[in-house]
């Protein structure tokens, strides 16, 4: 299997190989002994341990069973599957356009029942207006050096975001830092429209909107990177250069724990709405908003 151009993907592959080697050593087995138990050639074991050959899911299960470590098989299988998909550069994902990038999430969104999103810097995509999205994506296109189809991408994102209005069993839980309300993207009018939309969307039955005030005393957890949780199977983390998709159960659980701690520091209902209204009033030339 060719070595991935992503150093992070290669590091992940090497991590799986290293953990398998440690399991063998902890079990007191030599390469030849493990190969014999699994019915393989010793060269196969060596290639897996040196990350020359990626193990299949069946290989990992057999390896863990031979080392009396069945309980670690699920995590290792998830990590191995994640190697090639975990680190996806934005420039490569958007090479066919930002609009296509928005559409690539449709299948994931349709399959998800519980959406959890934490953002310290921007309004989450599911809550964005087209004007705000255009400003955000246009800046991304310029930075990445890719064609700017932000207007078409904004329309696609807005269409995709209609999922929060659809009847069904989906739930959407958003936790924002108050700073996300204050960073202006686009014109003052665009930002006012975005914050007004946030008031409306936050009142939807399927939506929970929490905001962590900037003056929260005694924070128990510092602001984190933007991340999304899709049910309890995927944590997606947004970096400047790439999206990191995590499926390893123990790592997903870590993001779930962080989300719950951040959520516990947020304010909701009237207190959250007051923070949004305050951000609108702070915009240049703004008028006092009408709050429904």
PDB file of N, CA, C and O in Angstrom, residues 171-228:
ATOM      1  N   UNK A 171     -31.997  15.698  16.726  1.00  0.00           N
ATOM      2  CA  UNK A 171     -31.776  16.741  17.722  1.00  0.00           C
ATOM      3  C   UNK A 171     -30.477  17.459  17.404  1.00  0.00           C
ATOM      4  O   UNK A 171     -29.513  16.843  16.919  1.00  0.00           O
ATOM      5  N   UNK A 172     -30.458  18.762  17.661  1.00  0.00           N
ATOM      6  CA  UNK A 172     -29.303  19.596  17.359  1.00  0.00           C
ATOM      7  C   UNK A 172     -28.909  20.367  18.617  1.00  0.00           C
ATOM      8  O   UNK A 172     -29.708  21.138  19.140  1.00  0.00           O
ATOM      9  N   UNK A 173     -27.711  20.126  19.092  1.00  0.00           N
ATOM     10  CA  UNK A 173     -27.236  20.775  20.310  1.00  0.00           C
ATOM     11  C   UNK A 173     -26.000  21.598  19.949  1.00  0.00           C
ATOM     12  O   UNK A 173     -24.986  21.054  19.506  1.00  0.00           O
ATOM     13  N   UNK A 174     -26.117  22.913  20.105  1.00  0.00           N
ATOM     14  CA  UNK A 174     -25.018  23.820  19.758  1.00  0.00           C
ATOM     15  C   UNK A 174     -24.498  24.501  21.021  1.00  0.00           C
ATOM     16  O   UNK A 174     -25.281  24.969  21.850  1.00  0.00           O
ATOM     17  N   UNK A 175     -23.182  24.558  21.129  1.00  0.00           N
ATOM     18  CA  UNK A 175     -22.541  25.315  22.205  1.00  0.00           C
ATOM     19  C   UNK A 175     -21.543  26.267  21.558  1.00  0.00           C
ATOM     20  O   UNK A 175     -20.625  25.841  20.856  1.00  0.00           O
ATOM     21  N   UNK A 176     -21.757  27.558  21.766  1.00  0.00           N
ATOM     22  CA  UNK A 176     -20.893  28.591  21.188  1.00  0.00           C
ATOM     23  C   UNK A 176     -20.226  29.385  22.308  1.00  0.00           C
ATOM     24  O   UNK A 176     -20.829  29.611  23.359  1.00  0.00           O
ATOM     25  N   UNK A 177     -19.002  29.793  22.060  1.00  0.00           N
ATOM     26  CA  UNK A 177     -18.394  30.809  22.913  1.00  0.00           C
ATOM     27  C   UNK A 177     -19.006  32.155  22.522  1.00  0.00           C
ATOM     28  O   UNK A 177     -19.334  32.393  21.346  1.00  0.00           O
ATOM     29  N   UNK A 178     -19.182  33.060  23.480  1.00  0.00           N
ATOM     30  CA  UNK A 178     -19.744  34.367  23.160  1.00  0.00           C
ATOM     31  C   UNK A 178     -18.922  35.093  22.105  1.00  0.00           C
ATOM     32  O   UNK A 178     -19.462  35.870  21.293  1.00  0.00           O
ATOM     33  N   UNK A 179     -17.625  34.817  22.048  1.00  0.00           N
ATOM     34  CA  UNK A 179     -16.765  35.462  21.055  1.00  0.00           C
ATOM     35  C   UNK A 179     -17.223  35.185  19.631  1.00  0.00           C
ATOM     36  O   UNK A 179     -17.026  36.019  18.731  1.00  0.00           O
ATOM     37  N   UNK A 180     -17.861  34.027  19.392  1.00  0.00           N
ATOM     38  CA  UNK A 180     -18.347  33.703  18.049  1.00  0.00           C
ATOM     39  C   UNK A 180     -19.414  34.689  17.596  1.00  0.00           C
ATOM     40  O   UNK A 180     -19.620  34.893  16.395  1.00  0.00           O
ATOM     41  N   UNK A 181     -20.112  35.315  18.553  1.00  0.00           N
ATOM     42  CA  UNK A 181     -21.138  36.305  18.224  1.00  0.00           C
ATOM     43  C   UNK A 181     -20.529  37.652  17.882  1.00  0.00           C
ATOM     44  O   UNK A 181     -21.200  38.507  17.273  1.00  0.00           O
ATOM     45  N   UNK A 182     -19.292  37.859  18.273  1.00  0.00           N
ATOM     46  CA  UNK A 182     -18.679  39.182  18.179  1.00  0.00           C
ATOM     47  C   UNK A 182     -17.744  39.346  16.989  1.00  0.00           C
ATOM     48  O   UNK A 182     -17.460  40.464  16.583  1.00  0.00           O
ATOM     49  N   UNK A 183     -17.240  38.245  16.448  1.00  0.00           N
ATOM     50  CA  UNK A 183     -16.367  38.347  15.286  1.00  0.00           C
ATOM     51  C   UNK A 183     -17.224  38.630  14.055  1.00  0.00           C
ATOM     52  O   UNK A 183     -18.053  37.820  13.660  1.00  0.00           O
ATOM     53  N   UNK A 184     -17.022  39.801  13.443  1.00  0.00           N
ATOM     54  CA  UNK A 184     -17.880  40.193  12.323  1.00  0.00           C
ATOM     55  C   UNK A 184     -17.370  39.620  11.014  1.00  0.00           C
ATOM     56  O   UNK A 184     -16.234  39.835  10.620  1.00  0.00           O
ATOM     57  N   UNK A 185     -18.229  38.884  10.317  1.00  0.00           N
ATOM     58  CA  UNK A 185     -17.947  38.377   8.981  1.00  0.00           C
ATOM     59  C   UNK A 185     -18.934  39.032   8.029  1.00  0.00           C
ATOM     60  O   UNK A 185     -20.137  39.029   8.270  1.00  0.00           O
ATOM     61  N   UNK A 186     -18.437  39.594   6.920  1.00  0.00           N
ATOM     62  CA  UNK A 186     -19.308  40.303   6.010  1.00  0.00           C
ATOM     63  C   UNK A 186     -19.602  41.698   6.533  1.00  0.00           C
ATOM     64  O   UNK A 186     -18.940  42.207   7.436  1.00  0.00           O
ATOM     65  N   UNK A 187     -20.616  42.317   5.968  1.00  0.00           N
ATOM     66  CA  UNK A 187     -20.999  43.668   6.371  1.00  0.00           C
ATOM     67  C   UNK A 187     -21.750  43.635   7.703  1.00  0.00           C
ATOM     68  O   UNK A 187     -22.144  42.566   8.191  1.00  0.00           O
ATOM     69  N   UNK A 188     -21.972  44.811   8.268  1.00  0.00           N
ATOM     70  CA  UNK A 188     -22.753  44.894   9.503  1.00  0.00           C
ATOM     71  C   UNK A 188     -24.163  44.359   9.270  1.00  0.00           C
ATOM     72  O   UNK A 188     -24.750  43.715  10.146  1.00  0.00           O
ATOM     73  N   UNK A 189     -24.703  44.628   8.071  1.00  0.00           N
ATOM     74  CA  UNK A 189     -26.045  44.129   7.752  1.00  0.00           C
ATOM     75  C   UNK A 189     -26.054  42.611   7.691  1.00  0.00           C
ATOM     76  O   UNK A 189     -26.993  41.952   8.172  1.00  0.00           O
ATOM     77  N   UNK A 190     -25.000  42.020   7.081  1.00  0.00           N
ATOM     78  CA  UNK A 190     -24.894  40.560   7.028  1.00  0.00           C
ATOM     79  C   UNK A 190     -24.828  39.976   8.433  1.00  0.00           C
ATOM     80  O   UNK A 190     -25.467  38.970   8.747  1.00  0.00           O
ATOM     81  N   UNK A 191     -24.041  40.626   9.291  1.00  0.00           N
ATOM     82  CA  UNK A 191     -23.854  40.107  10.642  1.00  0.00           C
ATOM     83  C   UNK A 191     -25.131  40.263  11.464  1.00  0.00           C
ATOM     84  O   UNK A 191     -25.493  39.379  12.247  1.00  0.00           O
ATOM     85  N   UNK A 192     -25.826  41.371  11.274  1.00  0.00           N
ATOM     86  CA  UNK A 192     -27.085  41.575  11.994  1.00  0.00           C
ATOM     87  C   UNK A 192     -28.113  40.527  11.568  1.00  0.00           C
ATOM     88  O   UNK A 192     -28.844  39.970  12.402  1.00  0.00           O
ATOM     89  N   UNK A 193     -28.157  40.231  10.264  1.00  0.00           N
ATOM     90  CA  UNK A 193     -29.080  39.215   9.769  1.00  0.00           C
ATOM     91  C   UNK A 193     -28.723  37.847  10.336  1.00  0.00           C
ATOM     92  O   UNK A 193     -29.600  37.055  10.700  1.00  0.00           O
ATOM     93  N   UNK A 194     -27.411  37.591  10.432  1.00  0.00           N
ATOM     94  CA  UNK A 194     -26.977  36.302  10.969  1.00  0.00           C
ATOM     95  C   UNK A 194     -27.376  36.149  12.440  1.00  0.00           C
ATOM     96  O   UNK A 194     -27.897  35.111  12.848  1.00  0.00           O
ATOM     97  N   UNK A 195     -27.138  37.168  13.216  1.00  0.00           N
ATOM     98  CA  UNK A 195     -27.466  37.088  14.636  1.00  0.00           C
ATOM     99  C   UNK A 195     -28.975  37.049  14.849  1.00  0.00           C
ATOM    100  O   UNK A 195     -29.466  36.348  15.747  1.00  0.00           O
ATOM    101  N   UNK A 196     -29.719  37.753  14.007  1.00  0.00           N
ATOM    102  CA  UNK A 196     -31.171  37.671  14.097  1.00  0.00           C
ATOM    103  C   UNK A 196     -31.665  36.275  13.775  1.00  0.00           C
ATOM    104  O   UNK A 196     -32.577  35.749  14.433  1.00  0.00           O
ATOM    105  N   UNK A 197     -31.045  35.662  12.777  1.00  0.00           N
ATOM    106  CA  UNK A 197     -31.413  34.282  12.422  1.00  0.00           C
ATOM    107  C   UNK A 197     -31.079  33.325  13.569  1.00  0.00           C
ATOM    108  O   UNK A 197     -31.812  32.358  13.813  1.00  0.00           O
ATOM    109  N   UNK A 198     -30.003  33.613  14.279  1.00  0.00           N
ATOM    110  CA  UNK A 198     -29.617  32.764  15.404  1.00  0.00           C
ATOM    111  C   UNK A 198     -30.699  32.783  16.481  1.00  0.00           C
ATOM    112  O   UNK A 198     -31.001  31.743  17.094  1.00  0.00           O
ATOM    113  N   UNK A 199     -31.310  33.933  16.702  1.00  0.00           N
ATOM    114  CA  UNK A 199     -32.405  34.021  17.670  1.00  0.00           C
ATOM    115  C   UNK A 199     -33.584  33.146  17.238  1.00  0.00           C
ATOM    116  O   UNK A 199     -34.200  32.456  18.055  1.00  0.00           O
ATOM    117  N   UNK A 200     -33.883  33.170  15.942  1.00  0.00           N
ATOM    118  CA  UNK A 200     -35.004  32.381  15.430  1.00  0.00           C
ATOM    119  C   UNK A 200     -34.703  30.893  15.473  1.00  0.00           C
ATOM    120  O   UNK A 200     -35.514  30.084  15.952  1.00  0.00           O
ATOM    121  N   UNK A 201     -33.533  30.508  14.951  1.00  0.00           N
ATOM    122  CA  UNK A 201     -33.178  29.092  14.890  1.00  0.00           C
ATOM    123  C   UNK A 201     -33.016  28.491  16.280  1.00  0.00           C
ATOM    124  O   UNK A 201     -33.361  27.328  16.511  1.00  0.00           O
ATOM    125  N   UNK A 202     -32.509  29.297  17.216  1.00  0.00           N
ATOM    126  CA  UNK A 202     -32.314  28.795  18.570  1.00  0.00           C
ATOM    127  C   UNK A 202     -33.610  28.472  19.283  1.00  0.00           C
ATOM    128  O   UNK A 202     -33.601  27.760  20.299  1.00  0.00           O
ATOM    129  N   UNK A 203     -34.736  28.985  18.761  1.00  0.00           N
ATOM    130  CA  UNK A 203     -36.039  28.725  19.378  1.00  0.00           C
ATOM    131  C   UNK A 203     -36.748  27.520  18.772  1.00  0.00           C
ATOM    132  O   UNK A 203     -37.839  27.160  19.222  1.00  0.00           O
ATOM    133  N   UNK A 204     -36.138  26.880  17.759  1.00  0.00           N
ATOM    134  CA  UNK A 204     -36.773  25.719  17.131  1.00  0.00           C
ATOM    135  C   UNK A 204     -36.854  24.556  18.124  1.00  0.00           C
ATOM    136  O   UNK A 204     -35.948  24.363  18.947  1.00  0.00           O
ATOM    137  N   UNK A 205     -37.913  23.749  18.058  1.00  0.00           N
ATOM    138  CA  UNK A 205     -38.097  22.658  19.023  1.00  0.00           C
ATOM    139  C   UNK A 205     -36.947  21.660  19.062  1.00  0.00           C
ATOM    140  O   UNK A 205     -36.624  21.125  20.126  1.00  0.00           O
ATOM    141  N   UNK A 206     -36.331  21.396  17.908  1.00  0.00           N
ATOM    142  CA  UNK A 206     -35.277  20.374  17.861  1.00  0.00           C
ATOM    143  C   UNK A 206     -33.901  20.924  18.204  1.00  0.00           C
ATOM    144  O   UNK A 206     -32.923  20.179  18.233  1.00  0.00           O
ATOM    145  N   UNK A 207     -33.830  22.243  18.467  1.00  0.00           N
ATOM    146  CA  UNK A 207     -32.533  22.900  18.648  1.00  0.00           C
ATOM    147  C   UNK A 207     -32.319  23.325  20.097  1.00  0.00           C
ATOM    148  O   UNK A 207     -33.206  23.903  20.726  1.00  0.00           O
ATOM    149  N   UNK A 208     -31.126  23.034  20.607  1.00  0.00           N
ATOM    150  CA  UNK A 208     -30.682  23.561  21.897  1.00  0.00           C
ATOM    151  C   UNK A 208     -29.490  24.459  21.622  1.00  0.00           C
ATOM    152  O   UNK A 208     -28.502  24.024  21.023  1.00  0.00           O
ATOM    153  N   UNK A 209     -29.594  25.730  22.021  1.00  0.00           N
ATOM    154  CA  UNK A 209     -28.510  26.683  21.784  1.00  0.00           C
ATOM    155  C   UNK A 209     -27.981  27.182  23.115  1.00  0.00           C
ATOM    156  O   UNK A 209     -28.695  27.832  23.885  1.00  0.00           O
ATOM    157  N   UNK A 210     -26.722  26.875  23.376  1.00  0.00           N
ATOM    158  CA  UNK A 210     -26.061  27.340  24.586  1.00  0.00           C
ATOM    159  C   UNK A 210     -24.903  28.245  24.232  1.00  0.00           C
ATOM    160  O   UNK A 210     -24.210  28.013  23.243  1.00  0.00           O
ATOM    161  N   UNK A 211     -24.692  29.283  25.020  1.00  0.00           N
ATOM    162  CA  UNK A 211     -23.598  30.226  24.783  1.00  0.00           C
ATOM    163  C   UNK A 211     -22.795  30.379  26.068  1.00  0.00           C
ATOM    164  O   UNK A 211     -23.373  30.607  27.146  1.00  0.00           O
ATOM    165  N   UNK A 212     -21.494  30.237  25.953  1.00  0.00           N
ATOM    166  CA  UNK A 212     -20.617  30.392  27.115  1.00  0.00           C
ATOM    167  C   UNK A 212     -20.175  31.852  27.199  1.00  0.00           C
ATOM    168  O   UNK A 212     -19.466  32.342  26.310  1.00  0.00           O
ATOM    169  N   UNK A 213     -20.621  32.597  28.213  1.00  0.00           N
ATOM    170  CA  UNK A 213     -20.261  34.023  28.312  1.00  0.00           C
ATOM    171  C   UNK A 213     -18.755  34.218  28.444  1.00  0.00           C
ATOM    172  O   UNK A 213     -18.050  33.401  29.048  1.00  0.00           O
ATOM    173  N   UNK A 214     -18.273  35.314  27.890  1.00  0.00           N
ATOM    174  CA  UNK A 214     -16.838  35.598  27.964  1.00  0.00           C
ATOM    175  C   UNK A 214     -16.386  35.827  29.399  1.00  0.00           C
ATOM    176  O   UNK A 214     -15.222  35.606  29.731  1.00  0.00           O
ATOM    177  N   UNK A 215     -17.305  36.290  30.249  1.00  0.00           N
ATOM    178  CA  UNK A 215     -16.919  36.567  31.634  1.00  0.00           C
ATOM    179  C   UNK A 215     -17.286  35.424  32.576  1.00  0.00           C
ATOM    180  O   UNK A 215     -17.444  35.634  33.786  1.00  0.00           O
ATOM    181  N   UNK A 216     -17.412  34.201  32.025  1.00  0.00           N
ATOM    182  CA  UNK A 216     -17.716  33.046  32.875  1.00  0.00           C
ATOM    183  C   UNK A 216     -16.642  32.895  33.946  1.00  0.00           C
ATOM    184  O   UNK A 216     -15.454  32.745  33.619  1.00  0.00           O
ATOM    185  N   UNK A 217     -17.017  32.943  35.221  1.00  0.00           N
ATOM    186  CA  UNK A 217     -16.009  32.823  36.283  1.00  0.00           C
ATOM    187  C   UNK A 217     -15.591  31.369  36.479  1.00  0.00           C
ATOM    188  O   UNK A 217     -16.394  30.442  36.336  1.00  0.00           O
ATOM    189  N   UNK A 218     -14.336  31.156  36.777  1.00  0.00           N
ATOM    190  CA  UNK A 218     -13.852  29.824  37.123  1.00  0.00           C
ATOM    191  C   UNK A 218     -14.098  28.778  36.058  1.00  0.00           C
ATOM    192  O   UNK A 218     -14.598  27.690  36.355  1.00  0.00           O
ATOM    193  N   UNK A 219     -13.757  29.097  34.817  1.00  0.00           N
ATOM    194  CA  UNK A 219     -13.923  28.107  33.748  1.00  0.00           C
ATOM    195  C   UNK A 219     -13.206  26.821  34.114  1.00  0.00           C
ATOM    196  O   UNK A 219     -12.068  26.842  34.585  1.00  0.00           O
ATOM    197  N   UNK A 220     -13.861  25.702  33.864  1.00  0.00           N
ATOM    198  CA  UNK A 220     -13.232  24.408  34.152  1.00  0.00           C
ATOM    199  C   UNK A 220     -12.559  23.822  32.923  1.00  0.00           C
ATOM    200  O   UNK A 220     -11.805  22.857  33.033  1.00  0.00           O
ATOM    201  N   UNK A 221     -12.840  24.389  31.723  1.00  0.00           N
ATOM    202  CA  UNK A 221     -12.205  23.910  30.496  1.00  0.00           C
ATOM    203  C   UNK A 221     -12.021  25.106  29.557  1.00  0.00           C
ATOM    204  O   UNK A 221     -12.945  25.882  29.345  1.00  0.00           O
ATOM    205  N   UNK A 222     -10.822  25.248  29.040  1.00  0.00           N
ATOM    206  CA  UNK A 222     -10.510  26.382  28.163  1.00  0.00           C
ATOM    207  C   UNK A 222     -11.166  26.172  26.794  1.00  0.00           C
ATOM    208  O   UNK A 222     -11.532  25.063  26.418  1.00  0.00           O
ATOM    209  N   UNK A 223     -11.293  27.244  25.992  1.00  0.00           N
ATOM    210  CA  UNK A 223     -11.876  27.090  24.655  1.00  0.00           C
ATOM    211  C   UNK A 223     -11.102  26.086  23.810  1.00  0.00           C
ATOM    212  O   UNK A 223      -9.865  26.049  23.845  1.00  0.00           O
ATOM    213  N   UNK A 224     -11.824  25.285  23.063  1.00  0.00           N
ATOM    214  CA  UNK A 224     -11.245  24.234  22.240  1.00  0.00           C
ATOM    215  C   UNK A 224     -11.349  24.590  20.759  1.00  0.00           C
ATOM    216  O   UNK A 224     -11.891  25.618  20.382  1.00  0.00           O
ATOM    217  N   UNK A 225     -10.851  23.696  19.898  1.00  0.00           N
ATOM    218  CA  UNK A 225     -11.026  23.854  18.467  1.00  0.00           C
ATOM    219  C   UNK A 225     -12.485  23.566  18.092  1.00  0.00           C
ATOM    220  O   UNK A 225     -13.216  22.953  18.865  1.00  0.00           O
ATOM    221  N   UNK A 226     -12.898  24.021  16.918  1.00  0.00           N
ATOM    222  CA  UNK A 226     -14.254  23.720  16.448  1.00  0.00           C
ATOM    223  C   UNK A 226     -14.375  22.211  16.242  1.00  0.00           C
ATOM    224  O   UNK A 226     -13.530  21.590  15.595  1.00  0.00           O
ATOM    225  N   UNK A 227     -15.419  21.609  16.800  1.00  0.00           N
ATOM    226  CA  UNK A 227     -15.635  20.190  16.518  1.00  0.00           C
ATOM    227  C   UNK A 227     -17.118  19.862  16.463  1.00  0.00           C
ATOM    228  O   UNK A 227     -17.955  20.536  17.061  1.00  0.00           O
ATOM    229  N   UNK A 228     -17.420  18.820  15.685  1.00  0.00           N
ATOM    230  CA  UNK A 228     -18.779  18.325  15.505  1.00  0.00           C
ATOM    231  C   UNK A 228     -18.825  16.874  15.961  1.00  0.00           C
ATOM    232  O   UNK A 228     -17.899  16.101  15.689  1.00  0.00           O
TER     233      UNK A 228
END
